[in-house]
Amino acid sequence: MSGSATLGIKTVLHPVSDLAAAKAVYAALLGVPPQTDSPYYVGFEVGDQHIGLVPDGGSQGLTAPLAYWHVTDIEAGLAEVTAAGAVVKEPVHDVGGGRLVATLVDPDGNLLGLLQDR
């Protein structure tokens, strides 16, 4: 992306059917307790990566892990990726704390996430 620098994949969300079981597995895998631990979301911070567990993600259209590409300008990134052929699934919106996210679908039906921290 030329209008928005890509900072790489730093956030990956995993849909889970049993949040307690998944939390135990990911805590063991990552070697750290969750930083965010609620009935609707569990998040782990490992280095510069955020790993999130989303209960009942399937009802939100999340049927596989979703990687979020961190960008410096989400609107520019969204424009460039859609001009290249992706389709917006979820437009840019604030998920709290000034964090902006958007979800797109590539030509093969794969989900792509864009994320900008303010």
Backbone atoms as SQL, in Angstrom:
CREATE TABLE atoms (id INTEGER PRIMARY KEY, chain TEXT, resi INTEGER, resn TEXT, atom TEXT, x REAL, y REAL, z REAL);
INSERT INTO atoms VALUES
  (1, 'A', 1, 'MET', 'N', 0.847, -1.168, 0.000),
  (2, 'A', 1, 'MET', 'CA', 0.000, 0.000, 0.000),
  (3, 'A', 1, 'MET', 'C', 0.892, 1.230, 0.000),
  (4, 'A', 2, 'SER', 'N', 0.642, 2.106, -0.902),
  (5, 'A', 2, 'SER', 'CA', 1.490, 3.285, -0.974),
  (6, 'A', 2, 'SER', 'C', 0.951, 4.445, -0.146),
  (7, 'A', 3, 'GLY', 'N', -0.384, 4.572, 0.004),
  (8, 'A', 3, 'GLY', 'CA', -0.948, 5.680, 0.754),
  (9, 'A', 3, 'GLY', 'C', -0.960, 5.443, 2.249),
  (10, 'A', 4, 'SER', 'N', -0.794, 4.224, 2.661),
  (11, 'A', 4, 'SER', 'CA', -0.828, 3.867, 4.073),
  (12, 'A', 4, 'SER', 'C', 0.254, 2.832, 4.326),
  (13, 'A', 5, 'ALA', 'N', 1.207, 3.181, 5.158),
  (14, 'A', 5, 'ALA', 'CA', 2.271, 2.232, 5.463),
  (15, 'A', 5, 'ALA', 'C', 1.693, 1.030, 6.211),
  (16, 'A', 6, 'THR', 'N', 2.062, -0.153, 5.797),
  (17, 'A', 6, 'THR', 'CA', 1.656, -1.365, 6.493),
  (18, 'A', 6, 'THR', 'C', 2.703, -1.675, 7.547),
  (19, 'A', 7, 'LEU', 'N', 2.244, -1.853, 8.767),
  (20, 'A', 7, 'LEU', 'CA', 3.140, -2.128, 9.879),
  (21, 'A', 7, 'LEU', 'C', 3.222, -3.618, 10.177),
  (22, 'A', 8, 'GLY', 'N', 2.538, -4.425, 9.355),
  (23, 'A', 8, 'GLY', 'CA', 2.565, -5.874, 9.506),
  (24, 'A', 8, 'GLY', 'C', 1.357, -6.393, 10.253),
  (25, 'A', 9, 'ILE', 'N', 1.285, -7.697, 10.349),
  (26, 'A', 9, 'ILE', 'CA', 0.201, -8.336, 11.091),
  (27, 'A', 9, 'ILE', 'C', 0.596, -8.344, 12.557),
  (28, 'A', 10, 'LYS', 'N', -0.198, -7.668, 13.371),
  (29, 'A', 10, 'LYS', 'CA', 0.089, -7.605, 14.800),
  (30, 'A', 10, 'LYS', 'C', -1.083, -8.087, 15.641),
  (31, 'A', 11, 'THR', 'N', -2.226, -8.320, 15.003),
  (32, 'A', 11, 'THR', 'CA', -3.420, -8.755, 15.724),
  (33, 'A', 11, 'THR', 'C', -4.055, -9.914, 14.964),
  (34, 'A', 12, 'VAL', 'N', -4.329, -10.998, 15.686),
  (35, 'A', 12, 'VAL', 'CA', -5.011, -12.144, 15.091),
  (36, 'A', 12, 'VAL', 'C', -6.126, -12.558, 16.051),
  (37, 'A', 13, 'LEU', 'N', -7.358, -12.601, 15.508),
  (38, 'A', 13, 'LEU', 'CA', -8.511, -13.025, 16.295),
  (39, 'A', 13, 'LEU', 'C', -8.890, -14.453, 15.926),
  (40, 'A', 14, 'HIS', 'N', -9.182, -15.251, 16.936),
  (41, 'A', 14, 'HIS', 'CA', -9.560, -16.646, 16.741),
  (42, 'A', 14, 'HIS', 'C', -10.977, -16.857, 17.249),
  (43, 'A', 15, 'PRO', 'N', -11.885, -17.368, 16.390),
  (44, 'A', 15, 'PRO', 'CA', -13.218, -17.713, 16.889),
  (45, 'A', 15, 'PRO', 'C', -13.112, -18.983, 17.726),
  (46, 'A', 16, 'VAL', 'N', -13.823, -19.018, 18.852),
  (47, 'A', 16, 'VAL', 'CA', -13.773, -20.193, 19.723),
  (48, 'A', 16, 'VAL', 'C', -15.192, -20.564, 20.162),
  (49, 'A', 17, 'SER', 'N', -15.407, -21.851, 20.371),
  (50, 'A', 17, 'SER', 'CA', -16.723, -22.308, 20.820),
  (51, 'A', 17, 'SER', 'C', -16.775, -22.456, 22.337),
  (52, 'A', 18, 'ASP', 'N', -15.631, -22.687, 22.966),
  (53, 'A', 18, 'ASP', 'CA', -15.557, -22.829, 24.423),
  (54, 'A', 18, 'ASP', 'C', -14.463, -21.890, 24.916),
  (55, 'A', 19, 'LEU', 'N', -14.881, -20.720, 25.391),
  (56, 'A', 19, 'LEU', 'CA', -13.921, -19.682, 25.766),
  (57, 'A', 19, 'LEU', 'C', -12.988, -20.136, 26.889),
  (58, 'A', 20, 'ALA', 'N', -13.511, -20.800, 27.900),
  (59, 'A', 20, 'ALA', 'CA', -12.667, -21.242, 29.018),
  (60, 'A', 20, 'ALA', 'C', -11.602, -22.234, 28.553),
  (61, 'A', 21, 'ALA', 'N', -11.995, -23.195, 27.736),
  (62, 'A', 21, 'ALA', 'CA', -11.036, -24.183, 27.236),
  (63, 'A', 21, 'ALA', 'C', -9.991, -23.523, 26.346),
  (64, 'A', 22, 'ALA', 'N', -10.437, -22.631, 25.456),
  (65, 'A', 22, 'ALA', 'CA', -9.500, -21.947, 24.561),
  (66, 'A', 22, 'ALA', 'C', -8.542, -21.061, 25.350),
  (67, 'A', 23, 'LYS', 'N', -9.052, -20.378, 26.373),
  (68, 'A', 23, 'LYS', 'CA', -8.202, -19.516, 27.196),
  (69, 'A', 23, 'LYS', 'C', -7.077, -20.322, 27.842),
  (70, 'A', 24, 'ALA', 'N', -7.403, -21.507, 28.342),
  (71, 'A', 24, 'ALA', 'CA', -6.383, -22.362, 28.961),
  (72, 'A', 24, 'ALA', 'C', -5.331, -22.786, 27.938),
  (73, 'A', 25, 'VAL', 'N', -5.771, -23.171, 26.746),
  (74, 'A', 25, 'VAL', 'CA', -4.838, -23.610, 25.699),
  (75, 'A', 25, 'VAL', 'C', -3.924, -22.458, 25.274),
  (76, 'A', 26, 'TYR', 'N', -4.492, -21.289, 25.007),
  (77, 'A', 26, 'TYR', 'CA', -3.675, -20.172, 24.537),
  (78, 'A', 26, 'TYR', 'C', -2.765, -19.628, 25.634),
  (79, 'A', 27, 'ALA', 'N', -3.197, -19.664, 26.891),
  (80, 'A', 27, 'ALA', 'CA', -2.314, -19.248, 27.985),
  (81, 'A', 27, 'ALA', 'C', -1.111, -20.183, 28.066),
  (82, 'A', 28, 'ALA', 'N', -1.348, -21.481, 27.891),
  (83, 'A', 28, 'ALA', 'CA', -0.236, -22.443, 27.904),
  (84, 'A', 28, 'ALA', 'C', 0.659, -22.240, 26.688),
  (85, 'A', 29, 'LEU', 'N', 0.056, -22.062, 25.516),
  (86, 'A', 29, 'LEU', 'CA', 0.830, -21.874, 24.286),
  (87, 'A', 29, 'LEU', 'C', 1.685, -20.615, 24.347),
  (88, 'A', 30, 'LEU', 'N', 1.090, -19.518, 24.802),
  (89, 'A', 30, 'LEU', 'CA', 1.770, -18.224, 24.775),
  (90, 'A', 30, 'LEU', 'C', 2.626, -17.972, 26.012),
  (91, 'A', 31, 'GLY', 'N', 2.380, -18.703, 27.087),
  (92, 'A', 31, 'GLY', 'CA', 3.177, -18.567, 28.296),
  (93, 'A', 31, 'GLY', 'C', 2.870, -17.329, 29.106),
  (94, 'A', 32, 'VAL', 'N', 1.708, -16.714, 28.869),
  (95, 'A', 32, 'VAL', 'CA', 1.299, -15.524, 29.624),
  (96, 'A', 32, 'VAL', 'C', -0.198, -15.604, 29.898),
  (97, 'A', 33, 'PRO', 'N', -0.636, -14.967, 30.988),
  (98, 'A', 33, 'PRO', 'CA', -2.078, -14.908, 31.229),
  (99, 'A', 33, 'PRO', 'C', -2.703, -13.854, 30.307),
  (100, 'A', 34, 'PRO', 'N', -4.014, -13.900, 30.131),
  (101, 'A', 34, 'PRO', 'CA', -4.653, -12.895, 29.284),
  (102, 'A', 34, 'PRO', 'C', -4.562, -11.500, 29.893),
  (103, 'A', 35, 'GLN', 'N', -4.409, -10.511, 29.033),
  (104, 'A', 35, 'GLN', 'CA', -4.411, -9.117, 29.484),
  (105, 'A', 35, 'GLN', 'C', -5.854, -8.622, 29.605),
  (106, 'A', 36, 'THR', 'N', -6.692, -9.083, 28.689),
  (107, 'A', 36, 'THR', 'CA', -8.125, -8.769, 28.713),
  (108, 'A', 36, 'THR', 'C', -8.858, -10.083, 28.914),
  (109, 'A', 37, 'ASP', 'N', -9.749, -10.128, 29.897),
  (110, 'A', 37, 'ASP', 'CA', -10.437, -11.379, 30.204),
  (111, 'A', 37, 'ASP', 'C', -11.890, -11.074, 30.557),
  (112, 'A', 38, 'SER', 'N', -12.757, -11.203, 29.568),
  (113, 'A', 38, 'SER', 'CA', -14.174, -10.946, 29.781),
  (114, 'A', 38, 'SER', 'C', -14.993, -12.056, 29.117),
  (115, 'A', 39, 'PRO', 'N', -16.277, -12.128, 29.394),
  (116, 'A', 39, 'PRO', 'CA', -17.104, -13.175, 28.792),
  (117, 'A', 39, 'PRO', 'C', -17.244, -13.042, 27.270),
  (118, 'A', 40, 'TYR', 'N', -16.990, -11.851, 26.725),
  (119, 'A', 40, 'TYR', 'CA', -17.160, -11.631, 25.284),
  (120, 'A', 40, 'TYR', 'C', -15.842, -11.495, 24.528),
  (121, 'A', 41, 'TYR', 'N', -14.693, -11.500, 25.235),
  (122, 'A', 41, 'TYR', 'CA', -13.407, -11.366, 24.546),
  (123, 'A', 41, 'TYR', 'C', -12.272, -11.652, 25.527),
  (124, 'A', 42, 'VAL', 'N', -11.308, -12.429, 25.080),
  (125, 'A', 42, 'VAL', 'CA', -10.087, -12.665, 25.851),
  (126, 'A', 42, 'VAL', 'C', -8.916, -12.299, 24.950),
  (127, 'A', 43, 'GLY', 'N', -8.022, -11.445, 25.450),
  (128, 'A', 43, 'GLY', 'CA', -6.890, -10.999, 24.643),
  (129, 'A', 43, 'GLY', 'C', -5.560, -11.190, 25.343),
  (130, 'A', 44, 'PHE', 'N', -4.584, -11.632, 24.577),
  (131, 'A', 44, 'PHE', 'CA', -3.226, -11.862, 25.072),
  (132, 'A', 44, 'PHE', 'C', -2.263, -10.927, 24.357),
  (133, 'A', 45, 'GLU', 'N', -1.292, -10.399, 25.071),
  (134, 'A', 45, 'GLU', 'CA', -0.220, -9.591, 24.486),
  (135, 'A', 45, 'GLU', 'C', 1.074, -10.385, 24.589),
  (136, 'A', 46, 'VAL', 'N', 1.702, -10.643, 23.444),
  (137, 'A', 46, 'VAL', 'CA', 2.953, -11.390, 23.405),
  (138, 'A', 46, 'VAL', 'C', 3.901, -10.627, 22.483),
  (139, 'A', 47, 'GLY', 'N', 4.933, -10.028, 23.060),
  (140, 'A', 47, 'GLY', 'CA', 5.814, -9.181, 22.251),
  (141, 'A', 47, 'GLY', 'C', 4.989, -8.046, 21.672),
  (142, 'A', 48, 'ASP', 'N', 5.052, -7.870, 20.363),
  (143, 'A', 48, 'ASP', 'CA', 4.245, -6.824, 19.730),
  (144, 'A', 48, 'ASP', 'C', 3.020, -7.412, 19.027),
  (145, 'A', 49, 'GLN', 'N', 2.611, -8.612, 19.464),
  (146, 'A', 49, 'GLN', 'CA', 1.447, -9.284, 18.876),
  (147, 'A', 49, 'GLN', 'C', 0.296, -9.313, 19.873),
  (148, 'A', 50, 'HIS', 'N', -0.927, -9.192, 19.336),
  (149, 'A', 50, 'HIS', 'CA', -2.136, -9.340, 20.138),
  (150, 'A', 50, 'HIS', 'C', -2.896, -10.544, 19.584),
  (151, 'A', 51, 'ILE', 'N', -3.198, -11.491, 20.460),
  (152, 'A', 51, 'ILE', 'CA', -3.960, -12.669, 20.086),
  (153, 'A', 51, 'ILE', 'C', -5.287, -12.591, 20.839),
  (154, 'A', 52, 'GLY', 'N', -6.398, -12.576, 20.084),
  (155, 'A', 52, 'GLY', 'CA', -7.704, -12.458, 20.701),
  (156, 'A', 52, 'GLY', 'C', -8.548, -13.691, 20.469),
  (157, 'A', 53, 'LEU', 'N', -9.357, -14.019, 21.469),
  (158, 'A', 53, 'LEU', 'CA', -10.293, -15.136, 21.397),
  (159, 'A', 53, 'LEU', 'C', -11.707, -14.563, 21.393),
  (160, 'A', 54, 'VAL', 'N', -12.482, -14.926, 20.373),
  (161, 'A', 54, 'VAL', 'CA', -13.829, -14.389, 20.200),
  (162, 'A', 54, 'VAL', 'C', -14.835, -15.529, 20.344),
  (163, 'A', 55, 'PRO', 'N', -15.573, -15.566, 21.462),
  (164, 'A', 55, 'PRO', 'CA', -16.570, -16.622, 21.607),
  (165, 'A', 55, 'PRO', 'C', -17.708, -16.424, 20.617),
  (166, 'A', 56, 'ASP', 'N', -18.225, -17.517, 20.097),
  (167, 'A', 56, 'ASP', 'CA', -19.326, -17.487, 19.141),
  (168, 'A', 56, 'ASP', 'C', -18.997, -16.599, 17.934),
  (169, 'A', 57, 'GLY', 'N', -17.755, -16.671, 17.486),
  (170, 'A', 57, 'GLY', 'CA', -17.324, -15.860, 16.340),
  (171, 'A', 57, 'GLY', 'C', -18.073, -16.199, 15.063),
  (172, 'A', 58, 'GLY', 'N', -18.531, -17.433, 14.945),
  (173, 'A', 58, 'GLY', 'CA', -19.250, -17.842, 13.748),
  (174, 'A', 58, 'GLY', 'C', -20.485, -17.001, 13.499),
  (175, 'A', 59, 'SER', 'N', -21.173, -16.605, 14.578),
  (176, 'A', 59, 'SER', 'CA', -22.374, -15.787, 14.406),
  (177, 'A', 59, 'SER', 'C', -22.024, -14.382, 13.916),
  (178, 'A', 60, 'GLN', 'N', -20.761, -14.007, 14.053),
  (179, 'A', 60, 'GLN', 'CA', -20.275, -12.712, 13.579),
  (180, 'A', 60, 'GLN', 'C', -19.599, -12.841, 12.210),
  (181, 'A', 61, 'GLY', 'N', -19.701, -14.029, 11.609),
  (182, 'A', 61, 'GLY', 'CA', -19.084, -14.264, 10.308),
  (183, 'A', 61, 'GLY', 'C', -17.615, -14.634, 10.408),
  (184, 'A', 62, 'LEU', 'N', -17.124, -14.865, 11.610),
  (185, 'A', 62, 'LEU', 'CA', -15.726, -15.227, 11.826),
  (186, 'A', 62, 'LEU', 'C', -15.652, -16.736, 11.978),
  (187, 'A', 63, 'THR', 'N', -15.272, -17.426, 10.909),
  (188, 'A', 63, 'THR', 'CA', -15.232, -18.886, 10.922),
  (189, 'A', 63, 'THR', 'C', -13.812, -19.434, 10.904),
  (190, 'A', 64, 'ALA', 'N', -12.835, -18.559, 10.806),
  (191, 'A', 64, 'ALA', 'CA', -11.418, -18.932, 10.820),
  (192, 'A', 64, 'ALA', 'C', -10.657, -17.763, 11.436),
  (193, 'A', 65, 'PRO', 'N', -9.410, -17.965, 11.844),
  (194, 'A', 65, 'PRO', 'CA', -8.648, -16.840, 12.385),
  (195, 'A', 65, 'PRO', 'C', -8.618, -15.670, 11.402),
  (196, 'A', 66, 'LEU', 'N', -8.674, -14.468, 11.940),
  (197, 'A', 66, 'LEU', 'CA', -8.655, -13.248, 11.145),
  (198, 'A', 66, 'LEU', 'C', -7.431, -12.431, 11.520),
  (199, 'A', 67, 'ALA', 'N', -6.550, -12.223, 10.551),
  (200, 'A', 67, 'ALA', 'CA', -5.343, -11.422, 10.766),
  (201, 'A', 67, 'ALA', 'C', -5.642, -9.963, 10.437),
  (202, 'A', 68, 'TYR', 'N', -5.218, -9.085, 11.315),
  (203, 'A', 68, 'TYR', 'CA', -5.366, -7.648, 11.093),
  (204, 'A', 68, 'TYR', 'C', -4.014, -7.045, 10.747),
  (205, 'A', 69, 'TRP', 'N', -3.964, -6.424, 9.579),
  (206, 'A', 69, 'TRP', 'CA', -2.786, -5.686, 9.148),
  (207, 'A', 69, 'TRP', 'C', -2.869, -4.302, 9.772),
  (208, 'A', 70, 'HIS', 'N', -1.876, -3.938, 10.544),
  (209, 'A', 70, 'HIS', 'CA', -1.839, -2.608, 11.156),
  (210, 'A', 70, 'HIS', 'C', -1.340, -1.618, 10.104),
  (211, 'A', 71, 'VAL', 'N', -2.038, -0.489, 10.010),
  (212, 'A', 71, 'VAL', 'CA', -1.717, 0.528, 9.013),
  (213, 'A', 71, 'VAL', 'C', -1.659, 1.896, 9.676),
  (214, 'A', 72, 'THR', 'N', -1.005, 2.833, 8.994),
  (215, 'A', 72, 'THR', 'CA', -0.910, 4.195, 9.521),
  (216, 'A', 72, 'THR', 'C', -2.102, 5.054, 9.125),
  (217, 'A', 73, 'ASP', 'N', -2.799, 4.694, 8.045),
  (218, 'A', 73, 'ASP', 'CA', -3.969, 5.452, 7.583),
  (219, 'A', 73, 'ASP', 'C', -4.991, 4.449, 7.050),
  (220, 'A', 74, 'ILE', 'N', -5.975, 4.113, 7.877),
  (221, 'A', 74, 'ILE', 'CA', -6.923, 3.061, 7.513),
  (222, 'A', 74, 'ILE', 'C', -7.797, 3.439, 6.326),
  (223, 'A', 75, 'GLU', 'N', -8.170, 4.699, 6.212),
  (224, 'A', 75, 'GLU', 'CA', -9.012, 5.122, 5.081),
  (225, 'A', 75, 'GLU', 'C', -8.251, 4.975, 3.761),
  (226, 'A', 76, 'ALA', 'N', -6.985, 5.380, 3.746),
  (227, 'A', 76, 'ALA', 'CA', -6.167, 5.235, 2.533),
  (228, 'A', 76, 'ALA', 'C', -5.948, 3.761, 2.220),
  (229, 'A', 77, 'GLY', 'N', -5.674, 2.962, 3.246),
  (230, 'A', 77, 'GLY', 'CA', -5.478, 1.530, 3.036),
  (231, 'A', 77, 'GLY', 'C', -6.730, 0.864, 2.507),
  (232, 'A', 78, 'LEU', 'N', -7.874, 1.212, 3.058),
  (233, 'A', 78, 'LEU', 'CA', -9.143, 0.650, 2.599),
  (234, 'A', 78, 'LEU', 'C', -9.396, 1.016, 1.142),
  (235, 'A', 79, 'ALA', 'N', -9.133, 2.261, 0.786),
  (236, 'A', 79, 'ALA', 'CA', -9.332, 2.704, -0.598),
  (237, 'A', 79, 'ALA', 'C', -8.423, 1.943, -1.563),
  (238, 'A', 80, 'GLU', 'N', -7.172, 1.758, -1.189),
  (239, 'A', 80, 'GLU', 'CA', -6.232, 1.063, -2.074),
  (240, 'A', 80, 'GLU', 'C', -6.587, -0.415, -2.258),
  (241, 'A', 81, 'VAL', 'N', -6.959, -1.064, -1.165),
  (242, 'A', 81, 'VAL', 'CA', -7.250, -2.490, -1.244),
  (243, 'A', 81, 'VAL', 'C', -8.565, -2.733, -1.989),
  (244, 'A', 82, 'THR', 'N', -9.551, -1.876, -1.795),
  (245, 'A', 82, 'THR', 'CA', -10.802, -2.045, -2.538),
  (246, 'A', 82, 'THR', 'C', -10.599, -1.715, -4.019),
  (247, 'A', 83, 'ALA', 'N', -9.771, -0.737, -4.326),
  (248, 'A', 83, 'ALA', 'CA', -9.481, -0.420, -5.735),
  (249, 'A', 83, 'ALA', 'C', -8.795, -1.593, -6.416),
  (250, 'A', 84, 'ALA', 'N', -8.075, -2.394, -5.640),
  (251, 'A', 84, 'ALA', 'CA', -7.380, -3.558, -6.197),
  (252, 'A', 84, 'ALA', 'C', -8.278, -4.785, -6.312),
  (253, 'A', 85, 'GLY', 'N', -9.526, -4.707, -5.791),
  (254, 'A', 85, 'GLY', 'CA', -10.451, -5.811, -5.979),
  (255, 'A', 85, 'GLY', 'C', -11.081, -6.401, -4.731),
  (256, 'A', 86, 'ALA', 'N', -10.670, -5.960, -3.550),
  (257, 'A', 86, 'ALA', 'CA', -11.310, -6.462, -2.331),
  (258, 'A', 86, 'ALA', 'C', -12.663, -5.775, -2.152),
  (259, 'A', 87, 'VAL', 'N', -13.532, -6.412, -1.381),
  (260, 'A', 87, 'VAL', 'CA', -14.860, -5.872, -1.109),
  (261, 'A', 87, 'VAL', 'C', -14.978, -5.625, 0.395),
  (262, 'A', 88, 'VAL', 'N', -15.523, -4.478, 0.762),
  (263, 'A', 88, 'VAL', 'CA', -15.687, -4.153, 2.179),
  (264, 'A', 88, 'VAL', 'C', -16.775, -5.041, 2.790),
  (265, 'A', 89, 'LYS', 'N', -16.432, -5.726, 3.857),
  (266, 'A', 89, 'LYS', 'CA', -17.410, -6.527, 4.616),
  (267, 'A', 89, 'LYS', 'C', -17.919, -5.708, 5.787),
  (268, 'A', 90, 'GLU', 'N', -16.989, -5.057, 6.483),
  (269, 'A', 90, 'GLU', 'CA', -17.325, -4.240, 7.637),
  (270, 'A', 90, 'GLU', 'C', -16.553, -2.926, 7.497),
  (271, 'A', 91, 'PRO', 'N', -17.248, -1.797, 7.340),
  (272, 'A', 91, 'PRO', 'CA', -16.549, -0.531, 7.133),
  (273, 'A', 91, 'PRO', 'C', -15.766, -0.103, 8.369),
  (274, 'A', 92, 'VAL', 'N', -14.964, 0.921, 8.205),
  (275, 'A', 92, 'VAL', 'CA', -14.146, 1.453, 9.296),
  (276, 'A', 92, 'VAL', 'C', -15.050, 1.867, 10.457),
  (277, 'A', 93, 'HIS', 'N', -14.696, 1.388, 11.634),
  (278, 'A', 93, 'HIS', 'CA', -15.419, 1.797, 12.837),
  (279, 'A', 93, 'HIS', 'C', -14.486, 1.726, 14.047),
  (280, 'A', 94, 'ASP', 'N', -14.810, 2.495, 15.055),
  (281, 'A', 94, 'ASP', 'CA', -14.029, 2.573, 16.285),
  (282, 'A', 94, 'ASP', 'C', -14.477, 1.448, 17.205),
  (283, 'A', 95, 'VAL', 'N', -13.524, 0.646, 17.689),
  (284, 'A', 95, 'VAL', 'CA', -13.845, -0.443, 18.605),
  (285, 'A', 95, 'VAL', 'C', -13.466, -0.106, 20.042),
  (286, 'A', 96, 'GLY', 'N', -13.145, 1.145, 20.282),
  (287, 'A', 96, 'GLY', 'CA', -12.807, 1.607, 21.624),
  (288, 'A', 96, 'GLY', 'C', -11.388, 2.117, 21.707),
  (289, 'A', 97, 'GLY', 'N', -11.218, 3.149, 22.478),
  (290, 'A', 97, 'GLY', 'CA', -9.887, 3.710, 22.690),
  (291, 'A', 97, 'GLY', 'C', -9.277, 4.332, 21.452),
  (292, 'A', 98, 'GLY', 'N', -10.100, 4.686, 20.483),
  (293, 'A', 98, 'GLY', 'CA', -9.588, 5.279, 19.255),
  (294, 'A', 98, 'GLY', 'C', -9.060, 4.273, 18.249),
  (295, 'A', 99, 'ARG', 'N', -9.184, 2.987, 18.541),
  (296, 'A', 99, 'ARG', 'CA', -8.729, 1.942, 17.614),
  (297, 'A', 99, 'ARG', 'C', -9.769, 1.784, 16.516),
  (298, 'A', 100, 'LEU', 'N', -9.315, 1.917, 15.266),
  (299, 'A', 100, 'LEU', 'CA', -10.194, 1.790, 14.111),
  (300, 'A', 100, 'LEU', 'C', -9.921, 0.466, 13.408),
  (301, 'A', 101, 'VAL', 'N', -10.984, -0.228, 13.011),
  (302, 'A', 101, 'VAL', 'CA', -10.840, -1.483, 12.280),
  (303, 'A', 101, 'VAL', 'C', -11.798, -1.504, 11.098),
  (304, 'A', 102, 'ALA', 'N', -11.452, -2.294, 10.114),
  (305, 'A', 102, 'ALA', 'CA', -12.315, -2.567, 8.965),
  (306, 'A', 102, 'ALA', 'C', -12.010, -3.986, 8.518),
  (307, 'A', 103, 'THR', 'N', -13.011, -4.639, 7.917),
  (308, 'A', 103, 'THR', 'CA', -12.827, -5.998, 7.410),
  (309, 'A', 103, 'THR', 'C', -13.194, -6.025, 5.937),
  (310, 'A', 104, 'LEU', 'N', -12.360, -6.697, 5.151),
  (311, 'A', 104, 'LEU', 'CA', -12.578, -6.832, 3.714),
  (312, 'A', 104, 'LEU', 'C', -12.576, -8.298, 3.338),
  (313, 'A', 105, 'VAL', 'N', -13.052, -8.584, 2.119),
  (314, 'A', 105, 'VAL', 'CA', -13.014, -9.930, 1.573),
  (315, 'A', 105, 'VAL', 'C', -12.208, -9.874, 0.274),
  (316, 'A', 106, 'ASP', 'N', -11.197, -10.745, 0.164),
  (317, 'A', 106, 'ASP', 'CA', -10.390, -10.763, -1.060),
  (318, 'A', 106, 'ASP', 'C', -11.133, -11.532, -2.158),
  (319, 'A', 107, 'PRO', 'N', -10.615, -11.551, -3.384),
  (320, 'A', 107, 'PRO', 'CA', -11.315, -12.227, -4.488),
  (321, 'A', 107, 'PRO', 'C', -11.584, -13.719, -4.267),
  (322, 'A', 108, 'ASP', 'N', -10.861, -14.356, -3.334),
  (323, 'A', 108, 'ASP', 'CA', -11.082, -15.771, -3.050),
  (324, 'A', 108, 'ASP', 'C', -11.970, -16.014, -1.841),
  (325, 'A', 109, 'GLY', 'N', -12.510, -14.939, -1.266),
  (326, 'A', 109, 'GLY', 'CA', -13.390, -15.073, -0.113),
  (327, 'A', 109, 'GLY', 'C', -12.701, -15.056, 1.228),
  (328, 'A', 110, 'ASN', 'N', -11.392, -14.805, 1.262),
  (329, 'A', 110, 'ASN', 'CA', -10.660, -14.732, 2.518),
  (330, 'A', 110, 'ASN', 'C', -10.902, -13.392, 3.195),
  (331, 'A', 111, 'LEU', 'N', -11.026, -13.424, 4.524),
  (332, 'A', 111, 'LEU', 'CA', -11.189, -12.180, 5.264),
  (333, 'A', 111, 'LEU', 'C', -9.838, -11.523, 5.513),
  (334, 'A', 112, 'LEU', 'N', -9.815, -10.211, 5.370),
  (335, 'A', 112, 'LEU', 'CA', -8.632, -9.395, 5.661),
  (336, 'A', 112, 'LEU', 'C', -9.059, -8.310, 6.636),
  (337, 'A', 113, 'GLY', 'N', -8.254, -8.062, 7.638),
  (338, 'A', 113, 'GLY', 'CA', -8.548, -6.988, 8.566),
  (339, 'A', 113, 'GLY', 'C', -7.526, -5.871, 8.444),
  (340, 'A', 114, 'LEU', 'N', -8.008, -4.632, 8.571),
  (341, 'A', 114, 'LEU', 'CA', -7.130, -3.469, 8.667),
  (342, 'A', 114, 'LEU', 'C', -7.364, -2.856, 10.039),
  (343, 'A', 115, 'LEU', 'N', -6.308, -2.365, 10.666),
  (344, 'A', 115, 'LEU', 'CA', -6.396, -1.795, 12.001),
  (345, 'A', 115, 'LEU', 'C', -5.487, -0.586, 12.094),
  (346, 'A', 116, 'GLN', 'N', -6.022, 0.494, 12.646),
  (347, 'A', 116, 'GLN', 'CA', -5.218, 1.703, 12.884),
  (348, 'A', 116, 'GLN', 'C', -5.402, 2.138, 14.322),
  (349, 'A', 117, 'ASP', 'N', -4.302, 2.267, 15.037),
  (350, 'A', 117, 'ASP', 'CA', -4.334, 2.839, 16.380),
  (351, 'A', 117, 'ASP', 'C', -4.056, 4.322, 16.270),
  (352, 'A', 118, 'ARG', 'N', -4.762, 5.081, 17.047),
  (353, 'A', 118, 'ARG', 'CA', -4.555, 6.540, 17.021),
  (354, 'A', 118, 'ARG', 'C', -3.496, 6.935, 18.003);
